XYZ file of C-alpha atoms in Angstrom:
432
model
C 29.236 -15.194 11.787
C 26.033 -15.981 9.902
C 24.227 -13.295 7.893
C 21.392 -13.259 10.458
C 23.806 -12.924 13.376
C 25.622 -10.077 11.605
C 22.335 -8.251 10.987
C 21.366 -8.682 14.635
C 24.711 -7.287 15.806
C 24.433 -4.253 13.509
C 20.867 -3.594 14.645
C 21.876 -3.667 18.309
C 24.836 -1.359 17.623
C 22.589 1.097 15.762
C 20.715 1.925 18.966
C 23.752 3.745 20.382
C 23.428 6.622 17.921
C 19.861 7.328 18.984
C 20.814 7.290 22.655
C 23.575 9.797 21.933
C 21.026 11.950 20.157
C 18.770 11.865 23.225
C 21.631 12.978 25.467
C 22.423 15.821 23.089
C 18.798 16.987 22.871
C 17.816 16.440 26.502
C 17.970 20.127 27.438
C 16.158 21.283 24.265
C 13.214 18.905 24.049
C 9.722 20.361 24.608
C 8.450 20.124 28.188
C 11.923 20.023 29.741
C 10.587 22.218 32.584
C 7.855 19.665 33.427
C 9.187 17.195 36.032
C 6.680 14.465 35.152
C 7.636 14.599 31.449
C 11.378 14.769 32.101
C 11.029 11.692 34.311
C 8.990 9.885 31.647
C 11.576 10.656 28.966
C 14.427 9.434 31.168
C 12.569 6.222 31.984
C 11.841 5.673 28.298
C 15.490 6.233 27.346
C 16.592 3.688 29.941
C 14.014 1.201 28.655
C 15.359 1.664 25.129
C 18.939 1.372 26.372
C 18.080 -1.945 28.045
C 16.323 -3.375 24.980
C 17.945 -1.774 21.940
C 16.284 -2.140 18.574
C 14.465 -5.461 18.256
C 16.295 -8.071 16.204
C 14.980 -11.129 14.437
C 15.751 -13.142 17.541
C 12.622 -11.502 18.994
C 9.626 -13.615 17.962
C 7.448 -10.633 17.041
C 10.243 -9.392 14.724
C 11.165 -12.743 13.214
C 10.181 -11.668 9.690
C 11.273 -8.014 9.736
C 14.908 -6.927 9.887
C 15.741 -3.421 11.140
C 19.275 -3.631 9.802
C 18.652 -0.671 7.424
C 18.453 1.581 10.499
C 22.203 1.098 10.956
C 23.087 2.169 7.421
C 22.615 5.921 7.868
C 23.515 8.444 10.523
C 20.136 10.064 11.070
C 20.140 13.722 12.032
C 17.546 16.291 12.994
C 15.080 17.681 10.433
C 15.661 21.093 8.946
C 13.749 24.130 10.194
C 11.886 26.376 9.774
C 8.924 24.931 7.914
C 8.519 26.320 4.412
C 4.873 27.325 3.990
C 5.229 27.039 0.203
C 5.862 23.300 0.373
C 3.920 21.338 -2.234
C 1.049 19.363 -0.709
C -1.246 16.730 -2.232
C -4.954 17.347 -2.645
C -6.745 17.338 0.700
C -8.573 14.150 1.684
C -10.965 15.862 4.115
C -12.691 19.233 4.575
C -10.294 20.097 7.410
C -6.603 19.284 7.398
C -3.708 19.721 9.803
C -0.174 19.433 8.499
C 3.070 18.343 10.113
C 6.255 18.988 8.152
C 9.336 17.078 9.265
C 7.501 16.116 12.443
C 6.511 19.657 13.423
C 3.085 21.269 13.394
C 2.601 23.904 10.680
C -0.036 26.455 11.658
C 0.343 28.169 8.259
C -0.601 25.016 6.355
C -3.322 23.815 8.757
C -7.006 24.592 9.028
C -7.575 26.674 12.181
C -11.069 25.193 12.565
C -9.807 21.620 12.917
C -10.128 20.211 16.475
C -6.372 19.609 16.614
C -3.660 21.328 18.670
C 0.112 21.115 18.595
C 1.117 18.722 21.366
C 4.372 20.613 21.957
C 2.388 23.748 22.864
C -0.048 21.990 25.204
C 2.094 19.542 27.165
C 0.833 20.894 30.486
C -2.624 19.596 29.539
C -1.615 15.977 28.986
C -0.131 14.956 32.331
C -1.674 11.583 33.088
C -2.807 11.198 29.462
C 0.518 10.867 27.639
C 1.676 7.278 27.980
C -1.517 6.120 29.696
C -2.211 3.359 27.161
C 1.192 3.062 25.450
C 3.843 0.644 26.703
C 7.577 1.300 26.816
C 8.976 -1.520 28.959
C 8.626 -4.189 26.249
C 8.266 -2.074 23.069
C 11.595 -0.351 22.338
C 10.329 1.702 19.388
C 7.647 3.208 21.623
C 10.278 3.875 24.284
C 12.466 5.639 21.709
C 9.525 7.741 20.546
C 8.663 8.694 24.135
C 12.231 9.819 24.765
C 12.667 11.804 21.549
C 9.274 13.138 20.425
C 9.237 16.870 19.723
C 5.680 17.482 18.550
C 2.472 15.781 17.501
C -1.278 16.206 17.316
C -3.542 16.577 20.338
C -7.247 15.893 19.817
C -9.467 16.060 22.884
C -13.201 15.872 22.175
C -15.828 16.814 24.746
C -18.784 14.642 25.703
C -21.128 14.190 22.749
C -18.923 16.276 20.421
C -18.783 15.421 16.731
C -15.236 16.085 15.559
C -16.203 15.493 11.922
C -13.671 14.363 9.332
C -10.074 15.514 9.854
C -6.978 14.758 7.796
C -3.688 14.506 9.679
C -0.991 14.895 7.012
C 2.676 14.258 7.789
C 5.207 15.351 5.163
C 8.882 14.419 5.315
C 11.333 16.404 3.170
C 14.107 13.856 2.811
C 16.944 15.941 1.435
C 19.252 14.373 4.049
C 18.931 11.402 6.436
C 16.566 12.496 9.234
C 14.685 10.715 12.015
C 11.228 11.830 13.156
C 9.321 10.578 16.193
C 5.953 12.392 16.331
C 3.553 11.594 19.163
C -0.206 11.917 18.628
C -2.835 11.776 21.389
C -6.564 11.344 20.770
C -9.145 11.289 23.546
C -12.848 10.846 22.870
C -15.194 11.604 25.760
C -18.430 9.603 26.156
C -20.687 9.765 23.113
C -18.227 11.687 20.921
C -17.144 10.665 17.431
C -14.336 11.370 14.986
C -13.093 10.347 11.541
C -9.299 10.706 11.365
C -7.562 10.215 8.016
C -3.864 9.926 8.804
C -1.534 10.227 5.798
C 2.255 9.998 5.682
C 4.077 11.068 2.526
C 7.761 11.528 1.721
C 9.523 13.933 -0.624
C 13.140 13.546 -1.690
C 15.521 10.674 -2.272
C 17.404 10.329 1.033
C 16.865 7.563 3.537
C 14.843 8.669 6.568
C 13.020 7.250 9.576
C 9.434 8.214 10.397
C 8.370 6.509 13.620
C 5.066 7.910 14.955
C 3.156 6.656 17.992
C -0.584 7.268 18.382
C -2.620 6.800 21.557
C -6.422 6.592 21.462
C -8.640 6.683 24.517
C -12.174 5.836 23.411
C -14.743 6.381 26.166
C -18.177 4.777 26.519
C -20.403 5.073 23.443
C -17.680 6.959 21.542
C -16.767 6.035 17.956
C -13.583 6.704 16.012
C -12.774 5.787 12.421
C -9.020 5.799 11.826
C -7.797 5.477 8.225
C -3.998 5.187 7.978
C -2.501 5.828 4.536
C 1.246 5.266 4.357
C 2.790 6.680 1.152
C 6.346 7.352 2.290
C 9.203 7.897 -0.149
C 10.778 4.790 -1.657
C 13.897 5.252 0.499
C 11.936 5.876 3.690
C 11.553 3.673 6.762
C 8.122 3.837 8.380
C 7.699 2.245 11.819
C 4.391 3.222 13.420
C 2.632 2.000 16.559
C -0.996 2.592 17.504
C -2.583 1.990 20.892
C -6.314 2.109 21.506
C -8.254 1.402 24.678
C -11.998 1.145 24.138
C -14.587 1.484 26.900
C -18.105 0.052 27.116
C -20.030 0.263 23.821
C -17.216 2.247 22.216
C -15.782 1.459 18.778
C -12.325 1.726 17.241
C -12.723 1.206 13.474
C -9.421 1.292 11.598
C -7.979 0.639 8.162
C -4.273 0.505 7.304
C -2.935 1.027 3.785
C 0.757 0.406 3.126
C 1.605 1.879 -0.283
C 5.143 3.236 0.084
C 8.475 3.134 1.952
C 11.454 0.863 1.523
C 10.698 -0.743 4.883
C 7.348 -0.366 6.634
C 5.882 -1.876 9.769
C 2.638 -0.828 11.412
C 1.692 -2.226 14.803
C -1.723 -1.911 16.438
C -2.379 -2.754 20.087
C -6.104 -2.567 20.799
C -7.724 -3.358 24.133
C -11.468 -3.917 24.360
C -11.791 -2.894 27.992
C -15.561 -2.493 28.334
C -18.504 -4.767 27.603
C -19.999 -4.489 24.100
C -17.022 -2.521 22.794
C -15.839 -3.316 19.261
C -12.745 -3.128 17.074
C -12.171 -3.441 13.333
C -8.549 -3.736 12.177
C -8.743 -4.077 8.411
C -6.043 -3.240 5.927
C -4.250 -3.610 2.616
C -0.573 -3.745 1.734
C 0.679 -2.869 -1.767
C 4.300 -3.980 -1.906
C 6.463 -3.255 -4.932
C 9.880 -4.482 -5.989
C 12.483 -4.045 -3.257
C 9.931 -3.150 -0.584
C 9.084 -4.806 2.730
C 5.715 -4.252 4.459
C 4.663 -5.650 7.838
C 1.224 -5.450 9.461
C 1.271 -6.674 13.074
C -1.771 -6.512 15.363
C -2.594 -7.447 18.951
C -6.288 -7.563 19.885
C -6.882 -7.847 23.620
C -10.406 -8.963 24.533
C -10.567 -7.991 28.201
C -14.355 -7.688 28.600
C -17.400 -9.803 27.700
C -19.676 -9.491 24.655
C -17.125 -7.802 22.380
C -16.841 -8.386 18.616
C -13.686 -7.831 16.571
C -13.150 -8.112 12.831
C -9.938 -8.158 10.845
C -9.325 -8.644 7.125
C -5.887 -7.780 5.721
C -5.056 -8.199 2.031
C -1.543 -7.977 0.606
C -0.448 -7.600 -3.024
C 3.223 -8.257 -3.784
C 5.158 -7.509 -6.980
C 8.778 -8.081 -8.000
C 11.252 -9.094 -5.309
C 9.230 -7.987 -2.306
C 8.182 -9.313 1.071
C 4.960 -8.964 3.019
C 4.263 -9.889 6.630
C 1.042 -10.300 8.551
C 1.033 -11.170 12.239
C -2.274 -11.024 14.058
C -2.959 -12.163 17.600
C -6.324 -12.319 19.351
C -6.026 -12.726 23.117
C -9.274 -13.594 24.928
C -9.226 -13.264 28.717
C -11.256 -15.597 30.919
C -13.679 -12.786 31.743
C -14.311 -12.109 28.043
C -17.167 -14.561 27.589
C -19.227 -14.386 24.379
C -16.317 -12.937 22.427
C -16.857 -12.913 18.664
C -13.513 -12.609 16.891
C -12.743 -13.035 13.196
C -9.372 -12.718 11.452
C -8.453 -13.310 7.802
C -5.276 -12.649 5.829
C -5.147 -13.011 2.047
C -2.149 -12.446 -0.203
C -1.853 -12.057 -3.962
C 1.593 -12.811 -5.440
C 2.332 -11.130 -8.763
C 5.886 -12.473 -8.989
C 7.728 -15.712 -8.273
C 10.295 -13.653 -6.342
C 7.690 -12.252 -3.925
C 7.371 -13.706 -0.423
C 4.546 -13.613 2.109
C 4.802 -14.598 5.785
C 1.526 -15.007 7.662
C 1.140 -15.836 11.342
C -2.432 -15.613 12.670
C -2.793 -16.554 16.350
C -5.564 -17.219 18.841
C -4.970 -17.346 22.608
C -8.261 -18.112 24.344
C -8.969 -18.538 28.051
C -12.786 -18.175 27.934
C -15.047 -21.099 27.071
C -18.040 -19.310 25.508
C -16.496 -17.737 22.417
C -16.731 -17.713 18.640
C -13.279 -17.100 17.153
C -11.790 -18.006 13.787
C -8.765 -17.148 11.687
C -7.358 -18.085 8.321
C -4.821 -17.253 5.625
C -4.685 -17.762 1.856
C -1.948 -17.078 -0.712
C -2.454 -17.199 -4.466
C -1.806 -15.605 -7.852
C -3.961 -13.728 -10.358
C -6.562 -15.880 -12.093
C -5.189 -16.412 -15.607
C -8.688 -17.121 -16.976
C -9.956 -13.780 -15.717
C -6.880 -12.038 -17.130
C -7.375 -13.745 -20.505
C -11.050 -12.703 -20.562
C -10.175 -9.045 -20.020
C -7.335 -9.166 -22.587
C -9.675 -10.747 -25.132
C -11.946 -7.692 -24.748
C -9.124 -5.413 -25.886
C -8.018 -4.252 -22.443
C -4.215 -3.701 -22.193
C -2.430 -6.131 -19.898
C -1.339 -3.525 -17.326
C -4.887 -2.175 -17.107
C -6.354 -5.682 -16.871
C -4.000 -6.614 -14.054
C -4.802 -3.360 -12.285
C -8.529 -4.090 -12.526
C -8.115 -7.562 -11.012
C -5.897 -6.226 -8.224
C -8.408 -3.503 -7.343
C -11.193 -6.110 -7.346
C -9.134 -8.235 -4.929
C -8.739 -5.243 -2.605
C -12.296 -3.970 -2.964
C -13.758 -6.080 -0.161
C -11.260 -4.714 2.342
C -11.650 -1.061 1.295
C -15.446 -1.263 1.253
C -15.381 -2.304 4.918
C -14.689 1.366 5.772
C -18.068 2.893 6.560
C -17.144 6.575 6.313
C -17.434 7.863 2.758
C -14.554 10.357 2.933
C -12.145 7.833 4.430
C -13.195 5.180 1.923
C -12.694 7.602 -0.994
C -9.201 8.555 0.223
C -8.219 4.895 0.467
C -9.694 4.048 -2.942
C -7.758 6.918 -4.542
C -4.504 5.683 -3.025
C -5.163 2.152 -4.306
C -6.351 3.081 -7.806
C -3.861 2.424 -10.547
C -1.144 1.084 -8.234
C -0.140 -1.738 -10.571
C -0.041 0.515 -13.605
C 2.328 2.863 -11.743
C 4.477 -0.119 -10.692
C 4.564 -1.452 -14.246
C 5.381 1.945 -15.805
């Protein structure tokens, strides 16, 4: 058996443990008295049973191996939540906190427009799962079957939700698996800045696999900054869905800066004319890490622009992946789509896989994509060193300059500052 075939077999076998966990938790999961939710969970479990974890035989997972999921028996997180848990400095005026996948009222701002999903499941019939897919996305199916809590944000027409930080903390003192589910609905004309941060504490391997669903109504605008700073033994597998109505905007930025294995998927549908999407990002990948940014942009209406710039920095023996697909339907005339992936290799052992794709069925469009891979400019490094700047600092300055264009694309000042703080000094910390 080849190494790849062995990994595929282990990955498929690893799904059985999660199905056993679902059977054991079935009678204890939130909303068990709601027939529509019980039916949805059962359907999701069957979809996951039929598919199993994706292996590298699946084209969309060709570059990312989920074999590490089979190496630990993941259990349930510990409870109750300790309100004295150490938290990082807040990135927004209002913050809500989830510890080990569960909402912490003690650590959260009561004025934030966020509820615990587990406590308001009766309000989300018809909303939960309305834009997410489970039949062909097994990780989403697993999340749907096993989620225990999450954030619910439901803004009224014209409401300004302000800037909110959604902080998820995992205390990895034993192997645990978390599957939070977050729902965000913006009514016509409303707006929100959501800074989503995931951090890990402890040394044990763990799985954090959130799913987020955004419904963006006409003329609504959401800025979504995703900052992934999981523990170095963590596995982060997140999926975002967004459906954007006429003249609405989904403006997002992804920052991978942690985890042993990380993959972030985004499935965005521009469903109304003159809607827009920005899917920018940066991946900072250190020695022994694997980071994957995969996006699917669905242009299903005319006169819609989309922009995507993803930059990846790789150090040591690391691997980065970018897969971006723009699908333009026949009805989506006058589409304006742009996609660019750039990678900076700081080591000869680093590897970058890039797969930009265009699938176009309309004839009046302006679409382009590209990818570049290179190393630090030795002349620029020499210039900084000749001015007395230490090598680690000089490299850090050049790396931050490389990432600056992507970070500056974030219009909201608070979100941009949070991203810049996470990026600052990354190389110096790696080199320490």
